[in-house]
mmCIF file with all atom_site columns, C-alpha atoms in Angstrom:
data_model
loop_
_atom_site.group_PDB
_atom_site.id
_atom_site.type_symbol
_atom_site.label_atom_id
_atom_site.label_alt_id
_atom_site.label_comp_id
_atom_site.label_asym_id
_atom_site.label_entity_id
_atom_site.label_seq_id
_atom_site.pdbx_PDB_ins_code
_atom_site.Cartn_x
_atom_site.Cartn_y
_atom_site.Cartn_z
_atom_site.occupancy
_atom_site.B_iso_or_equiv
_atom_site.pdbx_formal_charge
_atom_site.auth_seq_id
_atom_site.auth_comp_id
_atom_site.auth_asym_id
_atom_site.auth_atom_id
_atom_site.pdbx_PDB_model_num
ATOM 1   C CA . UNK A 1 1   ? -10.902 -22.027 -6.252  1.00 78.00 ? 112 UNK A CA 1
ATOM 2   C CA . UNK A 1 2   ? -10.745 -24.655 -3.552  1.00 88.00 ? 113 UNK A CA 1
ATOM 3   C CA . UNK A 1 3   ? -8.802  -22.873 -0.796  1.00 92.00 ? 114 UNK A CA 1
ATOM 4   C CA . UNK A 1 4   ? -7.930  -24.500 2.515   1.00 94.00 ? 115 UNK A CA 1
ATOM 5   C CA . UNK A 1 5   ? -7.942  -21.554 4.911   1.00 97.00 ? 116 UNK A CA 1
ATOM 6   C CA . UNK A 1 6   ? -7.706  -21.490 8.689   1.00 97.00 ? 117 UNK A CA 1
ATOM 7   C CA . UNK A 1 7   ? -8.319  -18.221 10.545  1.00 97.00 ? 118 UNK A CA 1
ATOM 8   C CA . UNK A 1 8   ? -7.381  -18.119 14.233  1.00 97.00 ? 119 UNK A CA 1
ATOM 9   C CA . UNK A 1 9   ? -8.599  -15.077 16.135  1.00 97.00 ? 120 UNK A CA 1
ATOM 10  C CA . UNK A 1 10  ? -6.403  -14.853 19.226  1.00 95.00 ? 121 UNK A CA 1
ATOM 11  C CA . UNK A 1 11  ? -7.780  -11.437 20.250  1.00 94.00 ? 122 UNK A CA 1
ATOM 12  C CA . UNK A 1 12  ? -11.346 -10.264 20.803  1.00 91.00 ? 123 UNK A CA 1
ATOM 13  C CA . UNK A 1 13  ? -10.878 -7.182  18.596  1.00 89.00 ? 124 UNK A CA 1
ATOM 14  C CA . UNK A 1 14  ? -13.049 -6.677  15.546  1.00 90.00 ? 125 UNK A CA 1
ATOM 15  C CA . UNK A 1 15  ? -11.675 -8.245  12.383  1.00 95.00 ? 126 UNK A CA 1
ATOM 16  C CA . UNK A 1 16  ? -13.144 -9.191  9.008   1.00 97.00 ? 127 UNK A CA 1
ATOM 17  C CA . UNK A 1 17  ? -15.209 -12.361 8.838   1.00 97.00 ? 128 UNK A CA 1
ATOM 18  C CA . UNK A 1 18  ? -13.841 -15.530 7.271   1.00 97.00 ? 129 UNK A CA 1
ATOM 19  C CA . UNK A 1 19  ? -15.801 -14.992 4.038   1.00 97.00 ? 130 UNK A CA 1
ATOM 20  C CA . UNK A 1 20  ? -14.214 -11.578 3.440   1.00 98.00 ? 131 UNK A CA 1
ATOM 21  C CA . UNK A 1 21  ? -10.741 -12.897 4.235   1.00 98.00 ? 132 UNK A CA 1
ATOM 22  C CA . UNK A 1 22  ? -11.281 -15.888 1.938   1.00 97.00 ? 133 UNK A CA 1
ATOM 23  C CA . UNK A 1 23  ? -12.451 -13.563 -0.867  1.00 97.00 ? 134 UNK A CA 1
ATOM 24  C CA . UNK A 1 24  ? -9.323  -11.396 -0.583  1.00 97.00 ? 135 UNK A CA 1
ATOM 25  C CA . UNK A 1 25  ? -6.979  -14.390 -0.480  1.00 96.00 ? 136 UNK A CA 1
ATOM 26  C CA . UNK A 1 26  ? -8.680  -16.053 -3.465  1.00 95.00 ? 137 UNK A CA 1
ATOM 27  C CA . UNK A 1 27  ? -8.581  -12.778 -5.424  1.00 94.00 ? 138 UNK A CA 1
ATOM 28  C CA . UNK A 1 28  ? -4.831  -12.478 -4.883  1.00 93.00 ? 139 UNK A CA 1
ATOM 29  C CA . UNK A 1 29  ? -4.172  -16.147 -5.647  1.00 92.00 ? 140 UNK A CA 1
ATOM 30  C CA . UNK A 1 30  ? -6.424  -16.255 -8.726  1.00 87.00 ? 141 UNK A CA 1
ATOM 31  C CA . UNK A 1 31  ? -4.601  -13.354 -10.295 1.00 78.00 ? 142 UNK A CA 1
ATOM 32  C CA . UNK A 1 32  ? -1.093  -14.323 -9.299  1.00 74.00 ? 143 UNK A CA 1
ATOM 33  C CA . UNK A 1 33  ? -0.636  -18.034 -8.717  1.00 65.00 ? 144 UNK A CA 1
ATOM 34  C CA . UNK A 1 34  ? -0.006  -20.541 -11.456 1.00 63.00 ? 145 UNK A CA 1
ATOM 35  C CA . UNK A 1 35  ? -2.608  -23.311 -11.582 1.00 63.00 ? 146 UNK A CA 1
ATOM 36  C CA . UNK A 1 36  ? -1.857  -26.336 -9.441  1.00 70.00 ? 147 UNK A CA 1
ATOM 37  C CA . UNK A 1 37  ? -3.572  -29.655 -8.958  1.00 72.00 ? 148 UNK A CA 1
ATOM 38  C CA . UNK A 1 38  ? -3.367  -29.068 -5.187  1.00 81.00 ? 149 UNK A CA 1
ATOM 39  C CA . UNK A 1 39  ? -5.645  -26.746 -3.258  1.00 87.00 ? 150 UNK A CA 1
ATOM 40  C CA . UNK A 1 40  ? -3.722  -23.771 -1.895  1.00 92.00 ? 151 UNK A CA 1
ATOM 41  C CA . UNK A 1 41  ? -3.525  -23.873 1.882   1.00 94.00 ? 152 UNK A CA 1
ATOM 42  C CA . UNK A 1 42  ? -2.661  -21.195 4.411   1.00 96.00 ? 153 UNK A CA 1
ATOM 43  C CA . UNK A 1 43  ? -3.430  -20.126 7.934   1.00 97.00 ? 154 UNK A CA 1
ATOM 44  C CA . UNK A 1 44  ? -3.932  -16.650 9.326   1.00 98.00 ? 155 UNK A CA 1
ATOM 45  C CA . UNK A 1 45  ? -3.531  -15.786 12.991  1.00 98.00 ? 156 UNK A CA 1
ATOM 46  C CA . UNK A 1 46  ? -5.074  -12.500 14.072  1.00 98.00 ? 157 UNK A CA 1
ATOM 47  C CA . UNK A 1 47  ? -3.242  -11.525 17.211  1.00 97.00 ? 158 UNK A CA 1
ATOM 48  C CA . UNK A 1 48  ? -2.347  -8.953  19.832  1.00 97.00 ? 159 UNK A CA 1
ATOM 49  C CA . UNK A 1 49  ? 0.455   -6.428  19.803  1.00 97.00 ? 160 UNK A CA 1
ATOM 50  C CA . UNK A 1 50  ? 2.347   -8.523  22.380  1.00 97.00 ? 161 UNK A CA 1
ATOM 51  C CA . UNK A 1 51  ? 2.127   -11.727 20.328  1.00 97.00 ? 162 UNK A CA 1
ATOM 52  C CA . UNK A 1 52  ? 3.055   -9.888  17.125  1.00 97.00 ? 163 UNK A CA 1
ATOM 53  C CA . UNK A 1 53  ? 6.086   -8.399  18.897  1.00 97.00 ? 164 UNK A CA 1
ATOM 54  C CA . UNK A 1 54  ? 7.079   -11.847 20.179  1.00 97.00 ? 165 UNK A CA 1
ATOM 55  C CA . UNK A 1 55  ? 6.865   -13.321 16.641  1.00 97.00 ? 166 UNK A CA 1
ATOM 56  C CA . UNK A 1 56  ? 8.775   -10.365 15.197  1.00 97.00 ? 167 UNK A CA 1
ATOM 57  C CA . UNK A 1 57  ? 11.525  -10.699 17.829  1.00 97.00 ? 168 UNK A CA 1
ATOM 58  C CA . UNK A 1 58  ? 11.800  -14.465 17.441  1.00 97.00 ? 169 UNK A CA 1
ATOM 59  C CA . UNK A 1 59  ? 11.848  -14.621 13.645  1.00 95.00 ? 170 UNK A CA 1
ATOM 60  C CA . UNK A 1 60  ? 13.186  -11.224 12.563  1.00 95.00 ? 171 UNK A CA 1
ATOM 61  C CA . UNK A 1 61  ? 15.165  -10.047 15.629  1.00 96.00 ? 172 UNK A CA 1
ATOM 62  C CA . UNK A 1 62  ? 13.043  -6.883  15.774  1.00 96.00 ? 173 UNK A CA 1
ATOM 63  C CA . UNK A 1 63  ? 11.576  -5.965  19.162  1.00 94.00 ? 174 UNK A CA 1
ATOM 64  C CA . UNK A 1 64  ? 8.325   -4.268  18.164  1.00 96.00 ? 175 UNK A CA 1
ATOM 65  C CA . UNK A 1 65  ? 5.082   -5.538  16.700  1.00 96.00 ? 176 UNK A CA 1
ATOM 66  C CA . UNK A 1 66  ? 4.519   -5.203  12.981  1.00 96.00 ? 177 UNK A CA 1
ATOM 67  C CA . UNK A 1 67  ? 1.226   -5.237  11.088  1.00 97.00 ? 178 UNK A CA 1
ATOM 68  C CA . UNK A 1 68  ? 1.726   -8.466  9.117   1.00 97.00 ? 179 UNK A CA 1
ATOM 69  C CA . UNK A 1 69  ? 4.298   -11.238 9.208   1.00 97.00 ? 180 UNK A CA 1
ATOM 70  C CA . UNK A 1 70  ? 4.545   -13.890 6.513   1.00 97.00 ? 181 UNK A CA 1
ATOM 71  C CA . UNK A 1 71  ? 5.970   -17.351 7.011   1.00 96.00 ? 182 UNK A CA 1
ATOM 72  C CA . UNK A 1 72  ? 6.219   -19.073 3.610   1.00 94.00 ? 183 UNK A CA 1
ATOM 73  C CA . UNK A 1 73  ? 6.140   -22.863 3.629   1.00 93.00 ? 184 UNK A CA 1
ATOM 74  C CA . UNK A 1 74  ? 8.775   -24.848 1.815   1.00 87.00 ? 185 UNK A CA 1
ATOM 75  C CA . UNK A 1 75  ? 7.446   -28.402 1.649   1.00 83.00 ? 186 UNK A CA 1
ATOM 76  C CA . UNK A 1 76  ? 9.557   -30.949 -0.223  1.00 83.00 ? 187 UNK A CA 1
ATOM 77  C CA . UNK A 1 77  ? 8.401   -31.571 -3.789  1.00 77.00 ? 188 UNK A CA 1
ATOM 78  C CA . UNK A 1 78  ? 7.525   -35.180 -2.980  1.00 81.00 ? 189 UNK A CA 1
ATOM 79  C CA . UNK A 1 79  ? 5.014   -33.935 -0.376  1.00 79.00 ? 190 UNK A CA 1
ATOM 80  C CA . UNK A 1 80  ? 2.699   -32.886 -3.243  1.00 78.00 ? 191 UNK A CA 1
ATOM 81  C CA . UNK A 1 81  ? 1.195   -30.054 -1.252  1.00 83.00 ? 192 UNK A CA 1
ATOM 82  C CA . UNK A 1 82  ? -0.463  -26.722 -1.903  1.00 88.00 ? 193 UNK A CA 1
ATOM 83  C CA . UNK A 1 83  ? 0.796   -25.403 1.433   1.00 91.00 ? 194 UNK A CA 1
ATOM 84  C CA . UNK A 1 84  ? 1.679   -21.715 1.086   1.00 93.00 ? 195 UNK A CA 1
ATOM 85  C CA . UNK A 1 85  ? 2.429   -20.853 4.707   1.00 95.00 ? 196 UNK A CA 1
ATOM 86  C CA . UNK A 1 86  ? 1.147   -18.714 7.548   1.00 97.00 ? 197 UNK A CA 1
ATOM 87  C CA . UNK A 1 87  ? 0.317   -15.059 8.133   1.00 98.00 ? 198 UNK A CA 1
ATOM 88  C CA . UNK A 1 88  ? 0.281   -13.298 11.504  1.00 98.00 ? 199 UNK A CA 1
ATOM 89  C CA . UNK A 1 89  ? -1.679  -10.049 11.573  1.00 98.00 ? 200 UNK A CA 1
ATOM 90  C CA . UNK A 1 90  ? -1.642  -7.622  14.501  1.00 98.00 ? 201 UNK A CA 1
ATOM 91  C CA . UNK A 1 91  ? -5.252  -6.443  14.905  1.00 98.00 ? 202 UNK A CA 1
ATOM 92  C CA . UNK A 1 92  ? -4.486  -3.397  17.099  1.00 97.00 ? 203 UNK A CA 1
ATOM 93  C CA . UNK A 1 93  ? -1.946  -2.117  14.572  1.00 97.00 ? 204 UNK A CA 1
ATOM 94  C CA . UNK A 1 94  ? -4.370  -2.602  11.688  1.00 97.00 ? 205 UNK A CA 1
ATOM 95  C CA . UNK A 1 95  ? -6.919  -0.451  13.516  1.00 96.00 ? 206 UNK A CA 1
ATOM 96  C CA . UNK A 1 96  ? -4.373  2.243   14.465  1.00 96.00 ? 207 UNK A CA 1
ATOM 97  C CA . UNK A 1 97  ? -2.812  2.418   10.999  1.00 96.00 ? 208 UNK A CA 1
ATOM 98  C CA . UNK A 1 98  ? -6.189  2.648   9.277   1.00 96.00 ? 209 UNK A CA 1
ATOM 99  C CA . UNK A 1 99  ? -7.054  5.643   11.447  1.00 95.00 ? 210 UNK A CA 1
ATOM 100 C CA . UNK A 1 100 ? -3.623  7.274   11.000  1.00 94.00 ? 211 UNK A CA 1
ATOM 101 C CA . UNK A 1 101 ? -3.693  6.723   7.228   1.00 92.00 ? 212 UNK A CA 1
ATOM 102 C CA . UNK A 1 102 ? -7.311  7.892   6.964   1.00 92.00 ? 213 UNK A CA 1
ATOM 103 C CA . UNK A 1 103 ? -8.555  4.735   5.277   1.00 94.00 ? 214 UNK A CA 1
ATOM 104 C CA . UNK A 1 104 ? -11.249 2.268   6.173   1.00 95.00 ? 215 UNK A CA 1
ATOM 105 C CA . UNK A 1 105 ? -10.265 -0.664  8.367   1.00 96.00 ? 216 UNK A CA 1
ATOM 106 C CA . UNK A 1 106 ? -11.735 -3.003  5.743   1.00 97.00 ? 217 UNK A CA 1
ATOM 107 C CA . UNK A 1 107 ? -9.471  -1.542  3.037   1.00 97.00 ? 218 UNK A CA 1
ATOM 108 C CA . UNK A 1 108 ? -6.429  -1.827  5.306   1.00 97.00 ? 219 UNK A CA 1
ATOM 109 C CA . UNK A 1 109 ? -7.266  -5.429  6.281   1.00 98.00 ? 220 UNK A CA 1
ATOM 110 C CA . UNK A 1 110 ? -7.662  -6.329  2.590   1.00 98.00 ? 221 UNK A CA 1
ATOM 111 C CA . UNK A 1 111 ? -4.354  -4.654  1.753   1.00 97.00 ? 222 UNK A CA 1
ATOM 112 C CA . UNK A 1 112 ? -2.405  -6.403  4.517   1.00 98.00 ? 223 UNK A CA 1
ATOM 113 C CA . UNK A 1 113 ? -3.861  -9.820  3.708   1.00 98.00 ? 224 UNK A CA 1
ATOM 114 C CA . UNK A 1 114 ? -3.050  -9.395  0.012   1.00 97.00 ? 225 UNK A CA 1
ATOM 115 C CA . UNK A 1 115 ? 0.410   -8.074  0.937   1.00 96.00 ? 226 UNK A CA 1
ATOM 116 C CA . UNK A 1 116 ? 1.010   -11.131 3.117   1.00 96.00 ? 227 UNK A CA 1
ATOM 117 C CA . UNK A 1 117 ? -0.212  -13.533 0.412   1.00 96.00 ? 228 UNK A CA 1
ATOM 118 C CA . UNK A 1 118 ? 2.215   -11.928 -2.046  1.00 94.00 ? 229 UNK A CA 1
ATOM 119 C CA . UNK A 1 119 ? 5.037   -12.584 0.419   1.00 94.00 ? 230 UNK A CA 1
ATOM 120 C CA . UNK A 1 120 ? 3.928   -16.233 0.662   1.00 94.00 ? 231 UNK A CA 1
ATOM 121 C CA . UNK A 1 121 ? 4.176   -16.393 -3.139  1.00 90.00 ? 232 UNK A CA 1
ATOM 122 C CA . UNK A 1 122 ? 7.777   -15.106 -3.058  1.00 89.00 ? 233 UNK A CA 1
ATOM 123 C CA . UNK A 1 123 ? 7.331   -11.371 -3.627  1.00 89.00 ? 234 UNK A CA 1
ATOM 124 C CA . UNK A 1 124 ? 9.347   -8.891  -1.590  1.00 88.00 ? 235 UNK A CA 1
ATOM 125 C CA . UNK A 1 125 ? 9.987   -5.151  -1.208  1.00 87.00 ? 236 UNK A CA 1
ATOM 126 C CA . UNK A 1 126 ? 13.564  -4.913  0.033   1.00 84.00 ? 237 UNK A CA 1
ATOM 127 C CA . UNK A 1 127 ? 14.847  -3.112  -3.066  1.00 85.00 ? 238 UNK A CA 1
ATOM 128 C CA . UNK A 1 128 ? 13.124  -0.455  -5.169  1.00 87.00 ? 239 UNK A CA 1
ATOM 129 C CA . UNK A 1 129 ? 12.462  -2.600  -8.259  1.00 88.00 ? 240 UNK A CA 1
ATOM 130 C CA . UNK A 1 130 ? 10.899  -5.391  -6.170  1.00 88.00 ? 241 UNK A CA 1
ATOM 131 C CA . UNK A 1 131 ? 8.886   -2.866  -4.143  1.00 89.00 ? 242 UNK A CA 1
ATOM 132 C CA . UNK A 1 132 ? 7.525   -1.281  -7.324  1.00 92.00 ? 243 UNK A CA 1
ATOM 133 C CA . UNK A 1 133 ? 6.480   -4.665  -8.723  1.00 91.00 ? 244 UNK A CA 1
ATOM 134 C CA . UNK A 1 134 ? 4.898   -5.802  -5.456  1.00 92.00 ? 245 UNK A CA 1
ATOM 135 C CA . UNK A 1 135 ? 3.047   -2.510  -4.951  1.00 93.00 ? 246 UNK A CA 1
ATOM 136 C CA . UNK A 1 136 ? 1.737   -2.615  -8.525  1.00 93.00 ? 247 UNK A CA 1
ATOM 137 C CA . UNK A 1 137 ? 0.351   -6.110  -7.893  1.00 93.00 ? 248 UNK A CA 1
ATOM 138 C CA . UNK A 1 138 ? -1.240  -5.008  -4.615  1.00 94.00 ? 249 UNK A CA 1
ATOM 139 C CA . UNK A 1 139 ? -2.819  -1.969  -6.245  1.00 95.00 ? 250 UNK A CA 1
ATOM 140 C CA . UNK A 1 140 ? -4.178  -4.056  -9.147  1.00 95.00 ? 251 UNK A CA 1
ATOM 141 C CA . UNK A 1 141 ? -5.764  -6.716  -6.906  1.00 95.00 ? 252 UNK A CA 1
ATOM 142 C CA . UNK A 1 142 ? -7.196  -4.098  -4.544  1.00 97.00 ? 253 UNK A CA 1
ATOM 143 C CA . UNK A 1 143 ? -8.568  -2.147  -7.500  1.00 96.00 ? 254 UNK A CA 1
ATOM 144 C CA . UNK A 1 144 ? -10.305 -5.292  -8.800  1.00 95.00 ? 255 UNK A CA 1
ATOM 145 C CA . UNK A 1 145 ? -11.877 -5.635  -5.343  1.00 96.00 ? 256 UNK A CA 1
ATOM 146 C CA . UNK A 1 146 ? -13.066 -2.010  -5.349  1.00 96.00 ? 257 UNK A CA 1
ATOM 147 C CA . UNK A 1 147 ? -10.507 -0.686  -2.841  1.00 96.00 ? 258 UNK A CA 1
ATOM 148 C CA . UNK A 1 148 ? -8.418  2.452   -3.446  1.00 95.00 ? 259 UNK A CA 1
ATOM 149 C CA . UNK A 1 149 ? -4.669  2.556   -3.963  1.00 95.00 ? 260 UNK A CA 1
ATOM 150 C CA . UNK A 1 150 ? -3.242  2.068   -0.450  1.00 94.00 ? 261 UNK A CA 1
ATOM 151 C CA . UNK A 1 151 ? -0.129  4.060   -1.325  1.00 89.00 ? 262 UNK A CA 1
ATOM 152 C CA . UNK A 1 152 ? -1.950  7.204   -2.491  1.00 77.00 ? 263 UNK A CA 1
ATOM 153 C CA . UNK A 1 153 ? 0.370   7.340   -5.502  1.00 48.00 ? 264 UNK A CA 1
ATOM 154 C CA . UNK A 1 154 ? 3.500   7.457   -3.350  1.00 47.00 ? 265 UNK A CA 1
ATOM 155 C CA . UNK A 1 155 ? 6.726   6.450   -5.014  1.00 44.00 ? 266 UNK A CA 1
ATOM 156 C CA . UNK A 1 156 ? 7.866   3.022   -3.736  1.00 44.00 ? 267 UNK A CA 1
ATOM 157 C CA . UNK A 1 157 ? 10.879  3.157   -1.467  1.00 45.00 ? 268 UNK A CA 1
ATOM 158 C CA . UNK A 1 158 ? 13.413  0.551   -0.427  1.00 43.00 ? 269 UNK A CA 1
ATOM 159 C CA . UNK A 1 159 ? 12.297  -1.620  2.424   1.00 43.00 ? 270 UNK A CA 1
ATOM 160 C CA . UNK A 1 160 ? 8.984   0.194   2.887   1.00 43.00 ? 271 UNK A CA 1
ATOM 161 C CA . UNK A 1 161 ? 6.400   -1.651  4.945   1.00 50.00 ? 272 UNK A CA 1
ATOM 162 C CA . UNK A 1 162 ? 2.678   -1.363  4.187   1.00 59.00 ? 273 UNK A CA 1
#
């Protein structure tokens, strides 16, 4: 798949390399996106807790940082674009959550990137049925990549964040 991917590392914290990120994005898109004559395009900004909080406050009216924010693009049809949108990932939260949830950072990074890509493709988890569908897709893609179920067989709940 010809993917146009931009990764901006705005913090010096350890994060996966571009090849790993590209692999996870392509895996999610290959399984879930309908074929298009346009190369899918997205950008990922890996950022600090302060920047993530600023984005979350500005766009969701929530004062704290969150692990991943998705900003789907909505180009006009005549633009003939594969633009999917942007992801913002809070590196310090990824590290903390991986430790708290007793999972590898790599597995958590993969999960959050796939989760964000699903949001860019229109999936959501605000109600139980949508959460169940989205979680099943995440689990399937992660399984194909050799990562364990990030939910440890938890029942999906309304509005649950990864």
